[in-house]
Coordinates of C-alpha atoms in Angstrom, one line a residue:
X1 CA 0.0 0.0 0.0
X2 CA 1.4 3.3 -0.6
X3 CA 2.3 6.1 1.7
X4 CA -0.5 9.1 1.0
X5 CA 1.1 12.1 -0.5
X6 CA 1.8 15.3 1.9
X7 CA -1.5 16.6 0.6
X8 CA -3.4 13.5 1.8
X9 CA -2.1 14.0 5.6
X10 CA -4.5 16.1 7.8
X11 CA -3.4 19.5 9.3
X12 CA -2.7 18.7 13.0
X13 CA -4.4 21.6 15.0
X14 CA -3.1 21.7 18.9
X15 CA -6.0 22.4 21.6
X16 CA -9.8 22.2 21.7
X17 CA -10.5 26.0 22.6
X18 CA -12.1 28.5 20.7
X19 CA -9.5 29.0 18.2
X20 CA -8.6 25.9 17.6
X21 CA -12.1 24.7 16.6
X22 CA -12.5 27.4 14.8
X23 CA -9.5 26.3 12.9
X24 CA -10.8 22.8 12.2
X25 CA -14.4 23.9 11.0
X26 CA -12.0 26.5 8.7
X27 CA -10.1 22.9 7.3
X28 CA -13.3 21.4 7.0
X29 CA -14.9 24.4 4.8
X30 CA -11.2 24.4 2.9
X31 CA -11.8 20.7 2.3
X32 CA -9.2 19.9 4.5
X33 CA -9.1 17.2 7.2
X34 CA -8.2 18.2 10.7
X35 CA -7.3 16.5 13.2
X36 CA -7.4 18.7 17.0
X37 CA -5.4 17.4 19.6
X38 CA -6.7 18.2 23.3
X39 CA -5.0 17.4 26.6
X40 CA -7.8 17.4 28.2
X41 CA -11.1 15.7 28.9
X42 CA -13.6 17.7 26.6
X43 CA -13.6 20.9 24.4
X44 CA -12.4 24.3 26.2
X45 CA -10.6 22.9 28.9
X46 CA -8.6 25.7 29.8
X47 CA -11.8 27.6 29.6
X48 CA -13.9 25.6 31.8
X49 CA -11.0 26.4 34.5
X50 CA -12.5 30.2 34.3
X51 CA -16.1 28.8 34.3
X52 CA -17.2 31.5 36.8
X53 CA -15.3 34.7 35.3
X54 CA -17.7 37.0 32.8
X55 CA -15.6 37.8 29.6
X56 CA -15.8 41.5 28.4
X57 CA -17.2 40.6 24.5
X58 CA -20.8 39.3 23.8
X59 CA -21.6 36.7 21.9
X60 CA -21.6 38.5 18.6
X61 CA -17.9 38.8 18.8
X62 CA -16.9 35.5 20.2
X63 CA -18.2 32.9 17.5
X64 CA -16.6 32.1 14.3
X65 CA -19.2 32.4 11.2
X66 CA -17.4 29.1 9.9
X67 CA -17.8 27.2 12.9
X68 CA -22.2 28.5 13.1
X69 CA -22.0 27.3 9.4
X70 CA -21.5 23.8 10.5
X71 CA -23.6 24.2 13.7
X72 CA -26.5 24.9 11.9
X73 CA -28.0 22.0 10.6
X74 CA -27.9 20.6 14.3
X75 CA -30.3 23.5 15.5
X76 CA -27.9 25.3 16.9
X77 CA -28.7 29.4 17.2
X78 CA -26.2 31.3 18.5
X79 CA -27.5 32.9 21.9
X80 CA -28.4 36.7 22.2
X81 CA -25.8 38.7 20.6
X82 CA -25.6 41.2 23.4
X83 CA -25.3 39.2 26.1
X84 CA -21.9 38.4 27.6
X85 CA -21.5 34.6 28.6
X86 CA -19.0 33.1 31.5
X87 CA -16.3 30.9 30.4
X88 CA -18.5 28.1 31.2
X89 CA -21.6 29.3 29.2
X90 CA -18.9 29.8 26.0
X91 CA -17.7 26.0 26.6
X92 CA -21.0 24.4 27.7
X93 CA -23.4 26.3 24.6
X94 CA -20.4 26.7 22.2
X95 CA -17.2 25.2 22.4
X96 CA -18.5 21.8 23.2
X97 CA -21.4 21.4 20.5
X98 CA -18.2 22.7 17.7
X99 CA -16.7 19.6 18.9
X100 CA -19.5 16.9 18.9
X101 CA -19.6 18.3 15.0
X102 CA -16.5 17.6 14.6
X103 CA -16.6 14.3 15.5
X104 CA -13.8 12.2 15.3
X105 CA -11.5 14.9 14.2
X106 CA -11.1 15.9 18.0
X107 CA -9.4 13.5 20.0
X108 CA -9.1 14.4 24.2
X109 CA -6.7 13.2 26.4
X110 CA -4.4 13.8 23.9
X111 CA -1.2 15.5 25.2
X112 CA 1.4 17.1 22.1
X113 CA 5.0 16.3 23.1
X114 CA 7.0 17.3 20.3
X115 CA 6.6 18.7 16.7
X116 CA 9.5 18.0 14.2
X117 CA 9.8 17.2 10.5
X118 CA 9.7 13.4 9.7
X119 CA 13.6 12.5 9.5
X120 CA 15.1 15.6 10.1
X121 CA 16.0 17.6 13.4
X122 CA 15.9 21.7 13.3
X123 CA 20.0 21.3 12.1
X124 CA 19.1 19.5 9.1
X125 CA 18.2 21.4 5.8
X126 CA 18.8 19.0 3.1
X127 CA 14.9 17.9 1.8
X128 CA 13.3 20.1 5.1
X129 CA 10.5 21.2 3.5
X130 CA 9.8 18.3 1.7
X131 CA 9.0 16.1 4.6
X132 CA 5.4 16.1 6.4
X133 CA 5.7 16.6 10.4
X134 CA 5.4 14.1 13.0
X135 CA 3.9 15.0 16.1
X136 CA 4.8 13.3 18.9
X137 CA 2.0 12.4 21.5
X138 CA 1.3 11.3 24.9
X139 CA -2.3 9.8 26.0
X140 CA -4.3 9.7 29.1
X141 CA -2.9 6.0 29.6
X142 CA 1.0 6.8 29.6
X143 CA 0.9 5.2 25.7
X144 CA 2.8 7.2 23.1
X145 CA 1.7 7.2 19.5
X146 CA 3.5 9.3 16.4
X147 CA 1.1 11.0 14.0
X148 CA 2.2 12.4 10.4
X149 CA 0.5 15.9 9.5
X150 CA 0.7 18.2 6.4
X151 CA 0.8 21.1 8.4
X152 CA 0.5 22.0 12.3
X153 CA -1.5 24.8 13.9
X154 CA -1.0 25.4 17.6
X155 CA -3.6 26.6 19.3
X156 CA -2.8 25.5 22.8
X157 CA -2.7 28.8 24.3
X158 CA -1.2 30.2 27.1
X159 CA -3.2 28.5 30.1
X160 CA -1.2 26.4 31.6
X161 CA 1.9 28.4 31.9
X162 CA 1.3 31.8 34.5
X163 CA 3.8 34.2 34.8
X164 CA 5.5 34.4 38.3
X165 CA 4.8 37.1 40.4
X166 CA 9.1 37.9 40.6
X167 CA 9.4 41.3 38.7
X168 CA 12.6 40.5 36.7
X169 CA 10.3 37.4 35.1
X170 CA 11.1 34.9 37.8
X171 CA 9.8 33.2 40.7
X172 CA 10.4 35.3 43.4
X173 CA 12.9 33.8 46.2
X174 CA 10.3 31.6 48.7
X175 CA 7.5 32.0 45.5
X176 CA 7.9 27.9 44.9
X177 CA 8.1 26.7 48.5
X178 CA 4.7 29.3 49.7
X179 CA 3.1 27.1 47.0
X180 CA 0.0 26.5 49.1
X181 CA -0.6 30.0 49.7
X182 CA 0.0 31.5 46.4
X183 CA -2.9 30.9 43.4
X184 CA -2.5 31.7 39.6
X185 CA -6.1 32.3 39.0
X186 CA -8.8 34.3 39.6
X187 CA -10.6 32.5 42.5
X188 CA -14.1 31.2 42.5
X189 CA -16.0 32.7 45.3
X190 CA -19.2 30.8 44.8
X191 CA -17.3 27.6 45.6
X192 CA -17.7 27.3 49.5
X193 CA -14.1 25.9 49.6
X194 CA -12.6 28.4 47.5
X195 CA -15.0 31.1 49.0
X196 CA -13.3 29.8 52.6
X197 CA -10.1 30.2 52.0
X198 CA -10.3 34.1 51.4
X199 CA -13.0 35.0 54.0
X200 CA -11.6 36.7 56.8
X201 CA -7.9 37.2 55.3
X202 CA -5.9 39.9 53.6
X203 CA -5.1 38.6 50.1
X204 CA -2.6 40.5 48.0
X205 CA -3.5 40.9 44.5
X206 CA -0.4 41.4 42.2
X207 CA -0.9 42.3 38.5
X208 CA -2.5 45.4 36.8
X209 CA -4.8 43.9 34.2
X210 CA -8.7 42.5 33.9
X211 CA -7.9 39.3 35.3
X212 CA -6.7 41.4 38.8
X213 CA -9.9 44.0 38.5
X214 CA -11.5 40.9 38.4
X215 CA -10.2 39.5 41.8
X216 CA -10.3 43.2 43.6
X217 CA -14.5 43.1 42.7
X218 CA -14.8 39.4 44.1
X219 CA -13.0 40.6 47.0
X220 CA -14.7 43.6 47.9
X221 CA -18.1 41.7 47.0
X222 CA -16.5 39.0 49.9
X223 CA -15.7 42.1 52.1
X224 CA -19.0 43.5 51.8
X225 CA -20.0 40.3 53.8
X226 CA -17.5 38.8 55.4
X227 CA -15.2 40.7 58.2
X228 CA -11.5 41.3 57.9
X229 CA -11.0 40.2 54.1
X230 CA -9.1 43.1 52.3
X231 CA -7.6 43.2 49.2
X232 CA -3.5 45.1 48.9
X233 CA -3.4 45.4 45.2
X234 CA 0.2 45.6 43.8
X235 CA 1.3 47.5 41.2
X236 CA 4.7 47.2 39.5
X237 CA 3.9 51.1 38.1
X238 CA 2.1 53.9 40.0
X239 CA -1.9 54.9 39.6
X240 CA -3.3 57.5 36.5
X241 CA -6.2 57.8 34.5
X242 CA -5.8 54.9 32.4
X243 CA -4.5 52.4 35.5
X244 CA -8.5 51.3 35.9
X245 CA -8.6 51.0 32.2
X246 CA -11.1 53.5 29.6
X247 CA -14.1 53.2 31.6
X248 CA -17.3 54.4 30.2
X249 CA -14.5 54.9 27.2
X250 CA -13.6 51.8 26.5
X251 CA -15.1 50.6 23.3
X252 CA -15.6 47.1 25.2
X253 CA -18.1 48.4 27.7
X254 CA -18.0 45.4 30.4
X255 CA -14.5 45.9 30.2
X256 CA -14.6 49.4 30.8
X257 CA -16.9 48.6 33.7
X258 CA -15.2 45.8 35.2
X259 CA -12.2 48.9 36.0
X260 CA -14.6 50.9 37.5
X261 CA -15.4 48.0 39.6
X262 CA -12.1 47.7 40.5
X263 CA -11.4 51.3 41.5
X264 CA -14.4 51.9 43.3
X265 CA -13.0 48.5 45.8
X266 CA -9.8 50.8 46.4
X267 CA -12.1 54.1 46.6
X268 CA -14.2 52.1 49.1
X269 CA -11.9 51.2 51.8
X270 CA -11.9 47.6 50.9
X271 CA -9.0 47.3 48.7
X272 CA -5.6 49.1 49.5
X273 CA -3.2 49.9 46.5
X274 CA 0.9 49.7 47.1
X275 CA 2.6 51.4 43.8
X276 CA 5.8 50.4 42.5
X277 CA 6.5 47.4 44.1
X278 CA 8.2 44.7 42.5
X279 CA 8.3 41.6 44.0
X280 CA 11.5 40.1 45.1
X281 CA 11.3 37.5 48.1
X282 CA 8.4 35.9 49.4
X283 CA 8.9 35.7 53.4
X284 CA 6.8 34.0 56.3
X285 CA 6.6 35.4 59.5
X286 CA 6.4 34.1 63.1
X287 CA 2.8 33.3 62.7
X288 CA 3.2 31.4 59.3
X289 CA 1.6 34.6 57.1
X290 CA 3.6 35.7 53.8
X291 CA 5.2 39.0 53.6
X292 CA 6.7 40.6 50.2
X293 CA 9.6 42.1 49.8
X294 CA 10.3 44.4 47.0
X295 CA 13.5 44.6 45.1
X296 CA 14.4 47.9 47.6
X297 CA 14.1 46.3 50.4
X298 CA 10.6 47.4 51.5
X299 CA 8.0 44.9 53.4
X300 CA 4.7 44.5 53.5
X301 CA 2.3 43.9 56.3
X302 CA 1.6 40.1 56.3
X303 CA -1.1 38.6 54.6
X304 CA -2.6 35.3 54.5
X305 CA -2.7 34.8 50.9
X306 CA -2.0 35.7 47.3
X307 CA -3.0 36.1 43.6
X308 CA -0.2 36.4 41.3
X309 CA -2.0 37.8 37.7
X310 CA 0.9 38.8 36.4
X311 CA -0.1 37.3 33.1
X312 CA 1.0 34.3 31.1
X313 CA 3.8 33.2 28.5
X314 CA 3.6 30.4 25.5
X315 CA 4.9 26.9 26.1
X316 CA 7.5 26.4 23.6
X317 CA 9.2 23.2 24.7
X318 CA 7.0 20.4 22.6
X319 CA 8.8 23.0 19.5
X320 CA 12.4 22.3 20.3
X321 CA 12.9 20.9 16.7
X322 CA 10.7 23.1 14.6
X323 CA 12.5 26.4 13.3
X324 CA 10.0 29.6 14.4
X325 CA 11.1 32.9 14.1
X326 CA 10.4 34.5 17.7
X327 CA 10.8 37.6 18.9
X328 CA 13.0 38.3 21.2
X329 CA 11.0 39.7 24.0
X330 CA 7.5 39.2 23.2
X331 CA 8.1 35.5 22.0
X332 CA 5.4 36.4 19.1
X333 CA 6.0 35.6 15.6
X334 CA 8.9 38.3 14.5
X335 CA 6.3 40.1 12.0
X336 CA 3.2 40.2 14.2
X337 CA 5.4 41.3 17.6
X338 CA 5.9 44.9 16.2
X339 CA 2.0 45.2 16.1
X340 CA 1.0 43.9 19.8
X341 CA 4.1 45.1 21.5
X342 CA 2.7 46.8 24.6
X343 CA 6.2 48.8 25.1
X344 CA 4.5 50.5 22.0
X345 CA 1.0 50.0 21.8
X346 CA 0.0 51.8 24.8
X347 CA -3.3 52.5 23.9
X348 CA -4.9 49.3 23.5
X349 CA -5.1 49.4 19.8
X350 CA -5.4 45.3 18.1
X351 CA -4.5 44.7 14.9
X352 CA -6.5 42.4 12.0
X353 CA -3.1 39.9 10.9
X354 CA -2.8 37.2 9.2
X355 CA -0.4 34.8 7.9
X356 CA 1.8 36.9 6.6
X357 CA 2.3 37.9 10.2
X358 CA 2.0 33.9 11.5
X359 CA 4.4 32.7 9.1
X360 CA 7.8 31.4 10.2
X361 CA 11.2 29.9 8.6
X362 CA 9.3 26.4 9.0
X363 CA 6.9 26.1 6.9
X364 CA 3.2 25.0 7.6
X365 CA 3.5 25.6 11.0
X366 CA 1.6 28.3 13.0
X367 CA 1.4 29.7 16.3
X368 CA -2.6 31.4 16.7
X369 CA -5.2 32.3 19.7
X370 CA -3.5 33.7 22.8
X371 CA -0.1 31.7 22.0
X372 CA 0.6 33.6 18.9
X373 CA 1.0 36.6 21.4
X374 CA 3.2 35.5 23.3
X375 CA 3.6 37.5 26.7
X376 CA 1.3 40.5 25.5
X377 CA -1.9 40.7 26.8
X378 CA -4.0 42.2 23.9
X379 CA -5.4 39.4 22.0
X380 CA -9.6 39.4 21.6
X381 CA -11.5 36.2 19.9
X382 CA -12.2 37.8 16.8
X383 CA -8.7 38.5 16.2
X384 CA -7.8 34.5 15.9
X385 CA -10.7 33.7 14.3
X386 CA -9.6 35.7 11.1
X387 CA -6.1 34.6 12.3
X388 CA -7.1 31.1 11.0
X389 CA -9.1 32.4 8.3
X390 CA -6.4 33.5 6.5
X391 CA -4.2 30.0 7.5
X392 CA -6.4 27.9 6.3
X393 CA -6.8 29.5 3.0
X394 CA -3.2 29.6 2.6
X395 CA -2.5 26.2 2.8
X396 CA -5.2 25.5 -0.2
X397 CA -3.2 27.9 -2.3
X398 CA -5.8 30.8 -1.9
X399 CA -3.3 33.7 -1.4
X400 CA -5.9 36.5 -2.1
X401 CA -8.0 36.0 0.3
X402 CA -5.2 34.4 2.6
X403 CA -4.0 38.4 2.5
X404 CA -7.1 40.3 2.2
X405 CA -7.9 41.7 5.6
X406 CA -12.1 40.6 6.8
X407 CA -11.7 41.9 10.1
X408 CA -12.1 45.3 11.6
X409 CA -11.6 45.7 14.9
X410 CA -12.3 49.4 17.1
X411 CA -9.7 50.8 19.3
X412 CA -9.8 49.5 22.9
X413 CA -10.4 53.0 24.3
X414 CA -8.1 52.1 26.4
X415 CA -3.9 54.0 27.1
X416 CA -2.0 52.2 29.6
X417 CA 0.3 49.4 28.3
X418 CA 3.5 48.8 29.8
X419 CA 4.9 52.5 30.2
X420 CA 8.2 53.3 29.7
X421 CA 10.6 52.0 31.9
X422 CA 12.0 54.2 34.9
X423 CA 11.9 57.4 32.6
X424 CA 11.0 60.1 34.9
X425 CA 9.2 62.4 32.3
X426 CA 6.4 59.2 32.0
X427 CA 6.4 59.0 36.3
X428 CA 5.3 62.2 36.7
X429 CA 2.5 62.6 33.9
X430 CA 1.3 59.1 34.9
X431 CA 1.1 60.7 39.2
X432 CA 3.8 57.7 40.3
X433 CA 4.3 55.9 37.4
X434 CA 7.9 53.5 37.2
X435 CA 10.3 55.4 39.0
X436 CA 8.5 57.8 41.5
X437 CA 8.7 56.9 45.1
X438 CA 6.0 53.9 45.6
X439 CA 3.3 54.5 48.2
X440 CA 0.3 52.9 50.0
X441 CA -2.7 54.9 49.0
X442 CA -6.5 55.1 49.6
X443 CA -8.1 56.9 47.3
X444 CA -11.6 58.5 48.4
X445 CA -14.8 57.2 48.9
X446 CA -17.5 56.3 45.9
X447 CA -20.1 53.4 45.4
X448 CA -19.6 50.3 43.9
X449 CA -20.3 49.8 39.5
X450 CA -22.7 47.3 39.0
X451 CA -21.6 45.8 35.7
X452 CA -20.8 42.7 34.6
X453 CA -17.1 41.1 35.4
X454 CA -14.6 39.7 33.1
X455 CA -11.3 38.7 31.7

């Protein structure tokens, strides 16, 4: 029997989440067989873990027209376009009936250990291109299989990798042995366990984006009810205008609201914000609490716990052997970087791409979804759903419309970004900023927003 040709080999796509379907149901409309490799037990996985948080974009923006195509004929109606689901309502009404669809083509329990071309380790030139991949993976049992693929699209995301909450990118000293007092996630309040484990106690809160407005509103809700839980948010920067995000602004209202919500738990007494402190050590104290110490040498009053949402970084160790062109500080392809980069982009602003941006000096294989940007934070669903668009009708030789541009996307509404490292100019217009002498502050007294939460 003979071997099928590269064009006979399905396009491997890595990880069940939104993308990544998405990416399959673009195959099957191409013609092209997928095959989508998930480590876990059903579709959205990594989603399901942030059942409970509220994203900031209805459901207009967060399904892919391909992906509804094939839906339909099940009876499938997308829900009301203005609403703005959980995580678990996007996996349990959308994510999950993609996948039944699909069928076969999705295969869980699934882990991807390493990508490489057949024969050939990232040294070897001679015939590179030539060769299909082989994808090396792991199952649920322990059993390891090798499967040959035209072309790989990973789609695995970020999830499972967290930044630390050590400024210089590392775990702080202590970080790794305070384990059991440290989370990576925005907690579940509405689980009595989880719910338990903050009531009562001073958490610190250490990151600057949605994911940490996020935690500040479920703590100040907590605080509203339960005695002695406080928030200390922690801020690597100093407090301005744009350090709750655009507000009534912001062109993604919930997000816009979900700062509000966060500022008015400093403005209310229950959250306390220190300004630029970065994390060094993690101490405990006689009486087994944590207290941070910052790369100056300042303390912190002890607190019982905390949540590091410092962000998250791509997984690039299953990609040893494939050639990707990186950059060098976002680890985003080299083209799209440029774009997302929020020592730049300070305003928000996200940029329809596709695989012009994606491509790398291997060939056929793309990073997309939250993974294609690397450490920056910017990245919205309707962005990788064009992302994969404009893959998928690469690979069938359809460059027109694998360049033409089908998404437009409105500024964020939104100027914060990274700022510009200890320059003093920037720490004075932004009231603290980088390099202005950090404080503990309490900022006055308003009422609670009542809009929806999200990440």
């Amino acid at each position: 029997m003979n071997a099928p040709t590269t064009d006979q080999l399905p396009v491997v796509v890595v990880g069940a989440g939104p993308i990544g379907l998405a990416a399959a149901a673009r195959l099957v409309e191409r013609g092209i067989e997928p095959l989508v490799l998930e480590s876990g037990p059903s579709a959205g996985t990594a989603v399901r873990a942030w059942s409970h948080v509220r994203l900031f974009s209805p459901w207009a923006e967060i399904t892919d027209p391909a992906a509804e195509k094939l839906l339909a004929p099940t009876g499938w109606a997308r829900p009301d376009n203005a609403a703005y689901p959980t995580g678990g309502d996007w996996a349990e009404k959308y994510l999950q009936p993609l996948a039944d669809v699909l069928g076969d083509t999705v295969r869980y329990g699934t882990t991807v250990t390493g990508v490489a071309r057949a024969g050939r380790d990232r040294i070897v030139d001679s015939g590179r291109d030539e060769q299909p991949f082989t994808v090396h993976i792991q199952l649920a049992d322990g059993n390891e299989e090798r499967i040959t693929a035209r072309a790989v699209i990973d789609a695995s995301g970020t999830w499972s990798t967290p930044s630390p909450m050590g400024a210089d990118g590392l775990a702080a000293l202590g970080e790794k042995t305070a384990a059991e007092c440290i989370s990576y996630r925005v907690p579940d309040l509405g689980d009595p366990a989880v719910r338990a484990r903050y009531a009562g106690k001073r958490t610190a809160v250490i990151g600057s984006g949605a994911s940490a407005f996020t935690a500040l509103a479920h703590l100040a809700d907590l605080a509203k009810e339960e005695d002695g839980t406080h928030a200390v948010w922690i801020l690597r920067r100093g407090i301005n205008g744009s350090t709750f995000g655009g507000g009534e602004a912001d062109q993604l209202p919930a997000r816009g609201a979900l700062g509000l919500r966060a500022k008015a738990a400093v403005e209310a007494g229950h959250a306390s914000a220190v300004t630029g402190f970065r994390t060094q050590s993690v101490e405990r104290n006689a009486d087994g609490l944590l207290v941070l110490v910052a790369d100056d040498g300042r303390r912190l009053d002890p607190v019982d716990e905390v949540i590091v949402l410092t962000g998250f970084r791509p997984d690039l160790s299953f990609l040893s052997e494939i050639r990707l062109g990186l950059d060098e500080r976002l680890q985003a392809p080299t083209a799209l970087a440029p774009l997302i980069d929020p020592n730049v982009h300070s305003c928000g602003t996200v940029y329809p791409h596709g695989v012009n941006e994606l491509s790398h000096p291997e060939q056929d294989v793309y990073l997309v979804g939250m993974k294609s940007y690397g450490r920056a934070p910017a990245f919205l669903a309707l962005t990788g759903y064009e992302q994969v668009r404009s893959i998928t009708a690469a690979l069938v030789g359809d460059q027109e419309a694998a360049e033409r541009v089908e998404l437009t996307l409105p500024e964020t509404g939104v100027c914060g970004g990274a700022g510009l490292f200890n320059e003093p100019e920037n720490a004075e217009q932004s009231g603290g900023g980088c390099c202005a002498a950090p404080a503990t502050l309490q900022i006055g007294i308003g009422a609670p927003a009542t809009a929806s939460d999200g990440c």
